[in-house]
PDB file of C-alpha atoms and ligand atoms in Angstrom:
ATOM      1  CA  UNK A   1      -2.469  52.804  44.325  1.00 81.00           C
ATOM      2  CA  UNK A   2      -3.282  50.470  41.436  1.00 93.00           C
ATOM      3  CA  UNK A   3      -4.837  47.118  42.145  1.00 97.00           C
ATOM      4  CA  UNK A   4      -2.509  44.118  41.914  1.00 97.00           C
ATOM      5  CA  UNK A   5      -4.084  41.358  39.817  1.00 98.00           C
ATOM      6  CA  UNK A   6      -2.701  37.828  40.158  1.00 98.00           C
ATOM      7  CA  UNK A   7      -3.002  35.455  37.215  1.00 98.00           C
ATOM      8  CA  UNK A   8      -1.601  31.983  36.571  1.00 98.00           C
ATOM      9  CA  UNK A   9      -2.444  28.323  36.240  1.00 98.00           C
ATOM     10  CA  UNK A  10      -4.478  26.413  38.846  1.00 96.00           C
ATOM     11  CA  UNK A  11      -2.257  25.637  41.825  1.00 95.00           C
ATOM     12  CA  UNK A  12       0.386  28.280  41.079  1.00 96.00           C
ATOM     13  CA  UNK A  13      -0.405  29.892  44.453  1.00 95.00           C
ATOM     14  CA  UNK A  14      -2.599  32.847  43.496  1.00 96.00           C
ATOM     15  CA  UNK A  15      -4.900  32.512  46.504  1.00 94.00           C
ATOM     16  CA  UNK A  16      -2.170  31.943  49.102  1.00 95.00           C
ATOM     17  CA  UNK A  17       0.072  34.650  47.656  1.00 97.00           C
ATOM     18  CA  UNK A  18      -2.929  36.987  47.439  1.00 97.00           C
ATOM     19  CA  UNK A  19      -3.893  36.506  51.086  1.00 97.00           C
ATOM     20  CA  UNK A  20      -0.310  37.005  52.295  1.00 97.00           C
ATOM     21  CA  UNK A  21       0.150  40.020  50.056  1.00 96.00           C
ATOM     22  CA  UNK A  22      -3.035  41.578  51.386  1.00 97.00           C
ATOM     23  CA  UNK A  23      -1.680  41.259  54.955  1.00 96.00           C
ATOM     24  CA  UNK A  24       1.760  42.591  54.050  1.00 96.00           C
ATOM     25  CA  UNK A  25       0.426  45.575  52.091  1.00 95.00           C
ATOM     26  CA  UNK A  26      -2.675  46.079  54.262  1.00 96.00           C
ATOM     27  CA  UNK A  27      -4.937  45.945  51.268  1.00 96.00           C
ATOM     28  CA  UNK A  28      -8.226  44.103  50.851  1.00 97.00           C
ATOM     29  CA  UNK A  29      -8.267  40.968  48.740  1.00 97.00           C
ATOM     30  CA  UNK A  30     -10.852  39.588  46.346  1.00 97.00           C
ATOM     31  CA  UNK A  31     -10.919  36.428  44.265  1.00 97.00           C
ATOM     32  CA  UNK A  32     -13.059  36.051  41.137  1.00 97.00           C
ATOM     33  CA  UNK A  33     -13.877  32.381  41.841  1.00 97.00           C
ATOM     34  CA  UNK A  34     -15.096  33.272  45.341  1.00 97.00           C
ATOM     35  CA  UNK A  35     -17.092  36.245  44.061  1.00 97.00           C
ATOM     36  CA  UNK A  36     -18.774  34.091  41.425  1.00 98.00           C
ATOM     37  CA  UNK A  37     -19.575  31.381  43.971  1.00 98.00           C
ATOM     38  CA  UNK A  38     -21.081  33.977  46.335  1.00 97.00           C
ATOM     39  CA  UNK A  39     -23.182  35.607  43.620  1.00 97.00           C
ATOM     40  CA  UNK A  40     -24.365  32.277  42.189  1.00 97.00           C
ATOM     41  CA  UNK A  41     -24.843  30.634  45.593  1.00 98.00           C
ATOM     42  CA  UNK A  42     -23.127  27.438  44.360  1.00 97.00           C
ATOM     43  CA  UNK A  43     -19.653  26.061  43.838  1.00 97.00           C
ATOM     44  CA  UNK A  44     -17.547  26.286  40.674  1.00 96.00           C
ATOM     45  CA  UNK A  45     -17.906  22.502  40.276  1.00 95.00           C
ATOM     46  CA  UNK A  46     -21.678  22.826  40.451  1.00 96.00           C
ATOM     47  CA  UNK A  47     -21.675  25.635  37.859  1.00 97.00           C
ATOM     48  CA  UNK A  48     -19.541  23.542  35.480  1.00 96.00           C
ATOM     49  CA  UNK A  49     -21.737  20.488  36.051  1.00 96.00           C
ATOM     50  CA  UNK A  50     -25.069  22.231  35.587  1.00 97.00           C
ATOM     51  CA  UNK A  51     -24.378  24.993  33.087  1.00 98.00           C
ATOM     52  CA  UNK A  52     -21.040  24.095  31.512  1.00 97.00           C
ATOM     53  CA  UNK A  53     -17.707  25.831  31.084  1.00 96.00           C
ATOM     54  CA  UNK A  54     -18.877  28.412  28.516  1.00 97.00           C
ATOM     55  CA  UNK A  55     -21.457  29.728  30.992  1.00 98.00           C
ATOM     56  CA  UNK A  56     -18.779  29.969  33.701  1.00 98.00           C
ATOM     57  CA  UNK A  57     -16.516  31.932  31.314  1.00 98.00           C
ATOM     58  CA  UNK A  58     -19.361  34.431  30.786  1.00 98.00           C
ATOM     59  CA  UNK A  59     -19.640  34.841  34.543  1.00 98.00           C
ATOM     60  CA  UNK A  60     -15.881  35.509  34.754  1.00 98.00           C
ATOM     61  CA  UNK A  61     -16.045  38.325  32.202  1.00 98.00           C
ATOM     62  CA  UNK A  62     -19.077  39.834  33.958  1.00 98.00           C
ATOM     63  CA  UNK A  63     -17.226  39.623  37.258  1.00 98.00           C
ATOM     64  CA  UNK A  64     -14.226  41.529  35.836  1.00 97.00           C
ATOM     65  CA  UNK A  65     -16.514  44.206  34.446  1.00 97.00           C
ATOM     66  CA  UNK A  66     -18.109  44.636  37.867  1.00 97.00           C
ATOM     67  CA  UNK A  67     -14.760  44.880  39.642  1.00 97.00           C
ATOM     68  CA  UNK A  68     -13.246  47.544  37.371  1.00 97.00           C
ATOM     69  CA  UNK A  69     -15.279  50.524  38.643  1.00 96.00           C
ATOM     70  CA  UNK A  70     -15.403  49.358  42.269  1.00 96.00           C
ATOM     71  CA  UNK A  71     -12.068  47.736  43.215  1.00 96.00           C
ATOM     72  CA  UNK A  72      -9.490  50.220  44.478  1.00 96.00           C
ATOM     73  CA  UNK A  73      -6.115  49.569  46.081  1.00 95.00           C
ATOM     74  CA  UNK A  74      -6.836  45.842  46.244  1.00 97.00           C
ATOM     75  CA  UNK A  75      -5.206  42.485  45.627  1.00 97.00           C
ATOM     76  CA  UNK A  76      -7.332  40.494  43.182  1.00 98.00           C
ATOM     77  CA  UNK A  77      -6.692  36.893  42.210  1.00 98.00           C
ATOM     78  CA  UNK A  78      -8.504  35.522  39.181  1.00 98.00           C
ATOM     79  CA  UNK A  79      -9.408  31.991  38.079  1.00 97.00           C
ATOM     80  CA  UNK A  80      -6.700  30.179  36.108  1.00 97.00           C
ATOM     81  CA  UNK A  81      -8.693  30.132  32.882  1.00 97.00           C
ATOM     82  CA  UNK A  82      -9.913  33.733  32.960  1.00 98.00           C
ATOM     83  CA  UNK A  83      -7.060  35.156  30.823  1.00 97.00           C
ATOM     84  CA  UNK A  84      -7.807  32.619  28.057  1.00 97.00           C
ATOM     85  CA  UNK A  85     -10.587  34.845  26.726  1.00 95.00           C
ATOM     86  CA  UNK A  86      -8.986  37.485  24.554  1.00 93.00           C
ATOM     87  CA  UNK A  87     -11.501  40.168  25.580  1.00 95.00           C
ATOM     88  CA  UNK A  88     -10.488  39.722  29.213  1.00 97.00           C
ATOM     89  CA  UNK A  89      -6.917  40.937  28.573  1.00 96.00           C
ATOM     90  CA  UNK A  90      -7.868  44.581  28.200  1.00 97.00           C
ATOM     91  CA  UNK A  91     -10.195  44.246  31.193  1.00 98.00           C
ATOM     92  CA  UNK A  92      -7.405  42.752  33.335  1.00 98.00           C
ATOM     93  CA  UNK A  93      -5.061  45.616  32.425  1.00 97.00           C
ATOM     94  CA  UNK A  94      -7.795  48.112  33.191  1.00 97.00           C
ATOM     95  CA  UNK A  95      -8.298  46.481  36.576  1.00 98.00           C
ATOM     96  CA  UNK A  96      -4.669  46.829  37.647  1.00 97.00           C
ATOM     97  CA  UNK A  97      -1.053  45.711  37.359  1.00 97.00           C
ATOM     98  CA  UNK A  98      -1.222  42.124  36.121  1.00 97.00           C
ATOM     99  CA  UNK A  99       1.235  39.736  37.797  1.00 98.00           C
ATOM    100  CA  UNK A 100       1.718  36.249  36.318  1.00 98.00           C
ATOM    101  CA  UNK A 101       2.771  33.626  38.876  1.00 98.00           C
ATOM    102  CA  UNK A 102       4.617  31.261  36.550  1.00 98.00           C
ATOM    103  CA  UNK A 103       4.831  27.639  37.726  1.00 98.00           C
ATOM    104  CA  UNK A 104       5.948  24.515  35.876  1.00 97.00           C
ATOM    105  CA  UNK A 105       3.819  21.379  35.436  1.00 97.00           C
ATOM    106  CA  UNK A 106       5.551  19.514  38.315  1.00 97.00           C
ATOM    107  CA  UNK A 107       4.891  22.302  40.831  1.00 96.00           C
ATOM    108  CA  UNK A 108       1.280  22.487  39.699  1.00 97.00           C
ATOM    109  CA  UNK A 109       0.779  18.740  39.977  1.00 97.00           C
ATOM    110  CA  UNK A 110       2.266  18.675  43.491  1.00 95.00           C
ATOM    111  CA  UNK A 111      -0.031  21.486  44.619  1.00 94.00           C
ATOM    112  CA  UNK A 112      -3.233  20.163  43.038  1.00 95.00           C
ATOM    113  CA  UNK A 113      -2.938  16.380  43.300  1.00 94.00           C
ATOM    114  CA  UNK A 114      -5.255  16.031  46.311  1.00 93.00           C
ATOM    115  CA  UNK A 115      -7.739  18.640  45.156  1.00 92.00           C
ATOM    116  CA  UNK A 116     -11.218  17.707  43.930  1.00 91.00           C
ATOM    117  CA  UNK A 117     -12.657  21.208  43.492  1.00 92.00           C
ATOM    118  CA  UNK A 118     -11.211  21.915  40.032  1.00 94.00           C
ATOM    119  CA  UNK A 119     -13.414  20.313  37.359  1.00 93.00           C
ATOM    120  CA  UNK A 120     -10.779  20.590  34.612  1.00 95.00           C
ATOM    121  CA  UNK A 121      -8.338  18.352  36.509  1.00 94.00           C
ATOM    122  CA  UNK A 122     -10.788  15.585  37.452  1.00 93.00           C
ATOM    123  CA  UNK A 123     -11.383  12.265  35.691  1.00 90.00           C
ATOM    124  CA  UNK A 124      -7.923  10.698  35.483  1.00 92.00           C
ATOM    125  CA  UNK A 125      -4.442  11.535  34.173  1.00 95.00           C
ATOM    126  CA  UNK A 126      -4.117  14.872  35.971  1.00 95.00           C
ATOM    127  CA  UNK A 127      -0.467  15.191  34.906  1.00 96.00           C
ATOM    128  CA  UNK A 128      -1.397  14.854  31.233  1.00 96.00           C
ATOM    129  CA  UNK A 129      -4.231  17.343  31.647  1.00 96.00           C
ATOM    130  CA  UNK A 130      -1.938  19.836  33.362  1.00 97.00           C
ATOM    131  CA  UNK A 131       0.738  19.526  30.656  1.00 97.00           C
ATOM    132  CA  UNK A 132      -1.751  19.952  27.801  1.00 97.00           C
ATOM    133  CA  UNK A 133      -3.573  22.908  29.359  1.00 97.00           C
ATOM    134  CA  UNK A 134      -0.362  24.605  30.483  1.00 97.00           C
ATOM    135  CA  UNK A 135       1.128  24.271  26.990  1.00 97.00           C
ATOM    136  CA  UNK A 136      -1.991  25.813  25.511  1.00 97.00           C
ATOM    137  CA  UNK A 137      -2.042  28.672  28.023  1.00 97.00           C
ATOM    138  CA  UNK A 138       1.600  29.609  28.605  1.00 94.00           C
ATOM    139  CA  UNK A 139       1.777  32.262  25.904  1.00 96.00           C
ATOM    140  CA  UNK A 140      -1.646  33.573  26.841  1.00 97.00           C
ATOM    141  CA  UNK A 141      -0.570  34.267  30.430  1.00 97.00           C
ATOM    142  CA  UNK A 142       2.610  35.954  29.218  1.00 96.00           C
ATOM    143  CA  UNK A 143       0.663  38.158  26.814  1.00 96.00           C
ATOM    144  CA  UNK A 144      -1.834  39.139  29.503  1.00 97.00           C
ATOM    145  CA  UNK A 145       0.762  40.013  32.164  1.00 97.00           C
ATOM    146  CA  UNK A 146       2.731  43.159  32.996  1.00 96.00           C
ATOM    147  CA  UNK A 147       5.075  41.290  35.349  1.00 96.00           C
ATOM    148  CA  UNK A 148       6.217  37.622  35.500  1.00 96.00           C
ATOM    149  CA  UNK A 149       7.257  35.986  38.759  1.00 97.00           C
ATOM    150  CA  UNK A 150       8.734  32.459  38.631  1.00 97.00           C
ATOM    151  CA  UNK A 151       7.471  30.558  41.650  1.00 97.00           C
ATOM    152  CA  UNK A 152       9.048  27.089  41.311  1.00 97.00           C
ATOM    153  CA  UNK A 153      11.100  26.151  44.369  1.00 96.00           C
ATOM    154  CA  UNK A 154      10.593  29.536  46.054  1.00 96.00           C
ATOM    155  CA  UNK A 155       9.071  30.109  49.487  1.00 95.00           C
ATOM    156  CA  UNK A 156       6.180  32.520  49.836  1.00 95.00           C
ATOM    157  CA  UNK A 157       8.237  35.289  51.451  1.00 95.00           C
ATOM    158  CA  UNK A 158      10.581  35.366  48.456  1.00 97.00           C
ATOM    159  CA  UNK A 159       7.648  35.453  46.050  1.00 97.00           C
ATOM    160  CA  UNK A 160       6.052  38.287  48.034  1.00 97.00           C
ATOM    161  CA  UNK A 161       9.288  40.300  48.084  1.00 96.00           C
ATOM    162  CA  UNK A 162       9.605  39.937  44.318  1.00 97.00           C
ATOM    163  CA  UNK A 163       6.023  41.024  43.690  1.00 96.00           C
ATOM    164  CA  UNK A 164       6.286  44.001  45.996  1.00 95.00           C
ATOM    165  CA  UNK A 165       9.518  45.139  44.406  1.00 94.00           C
ATOM    166  CA  UNK A 166       8.122  44.788  40.902  1.00 93.00           C
ATOM    167  CA  UNK A 167       4.532  45.906  41.372  1.00 88.00           C
ATOM    168  CA  UNK A 168       4.140  47.976  44.485  1.00 67.00           C
ATOM    169  CA  UNK A 169       7.615  49.295  45.245  1.00 58.00           C
TER     170      UNK A 169
HETATM  171  C1  S3P B 201      -9.934  27.121  36.172  1.00 82.02           C
HETATM  172  C2  S3P B 201      -9.312  27.522  37.332  1.00 82.02           C
HETATM  173  C3  S3P B 201      -9.990  27.575  38.627  1.00 82.02           C
HETATM  174  C4  S3P B 201     -11.496  27.827  38.436  1.00 82.02           C
HETATM  175  C5  S3P B 201     -12.072  26.817  37.501  1.00 82.02           C
HETATM  176  C6  S3P B 201     -11.391  26.820  36.117  1.00 82.02           C
HETATM  177  C7  S3P B 201      -9.154  27.044  34.910  1.00 82.02           C
HETATM  178  O1  S3P B 201      -9.428  28.621  39.443  1.00 82.02           O
HETATM  179  O2  S3P B 201     -11.726  29.120  37.964  1.00 82.02           O
HETATM  180  O3  S3P B 201     -11.953  25.550  38.093  1.00 82.02           O
HETATM  181  O4  S3P B 201      -9.744  27.000  33.814  1.00 82.02           O
HETATM  182  O5  S3P B 201      -7.892  27.075  34.995  1.00 82.02           O
HETATM  183  P1  S3P B 201      -7.989  28.497  40.195  1.00 82.02           P
HETATM  184  O6  S3P B 201      -6.956  28.892  39.196  1.00 82.02           O
HETATM  185  O7  S3P B 201      -8.121  29.471  41.302  1.00 82.02           O
HETATM  186  O8  S3P B 201      -7.854  27.092  40.634  1.00 82.02           O
END
């Protein structure tokens, strides 16, 4: 069975959907942010603060390259900005079936408004930041994905059913 790779903007539900999907399909789950934090022994915020975003993006590409030969039959969620690097598209497709969880700016704001762990949304005007980044990334996510799932207003069971039908059916 191919891996299922979840992509999408921060707060679109990749982690929650990934965990639930791993239970439903009895497959192991991995998350690139978590892997990077484990390997680096520090949080994403700390990596951004100390070494900057470009360094973090290098770690993301390295992480994908490590997963490709080792991950089998898994659910893998990746950081929201990982698909922005063009070279990561081919790597994502090599890793598995790429599922884009598509959420609008309102859904994203609702799900991230109390969060302090995402450096790109800190420092005021989160709604403006979300709109600008989402506008810049929308086409990128669509180009990187094999399957699109609209998540706005849907409960997790519905989202899971749609993914399973489209990607694992
Ligand atoms: C980022 C998304 C985050 C994390 C980092 C940068 C982004 O992951 O990788 O804060 O650029 O969209 P989540 O999408 O899991 O929040």
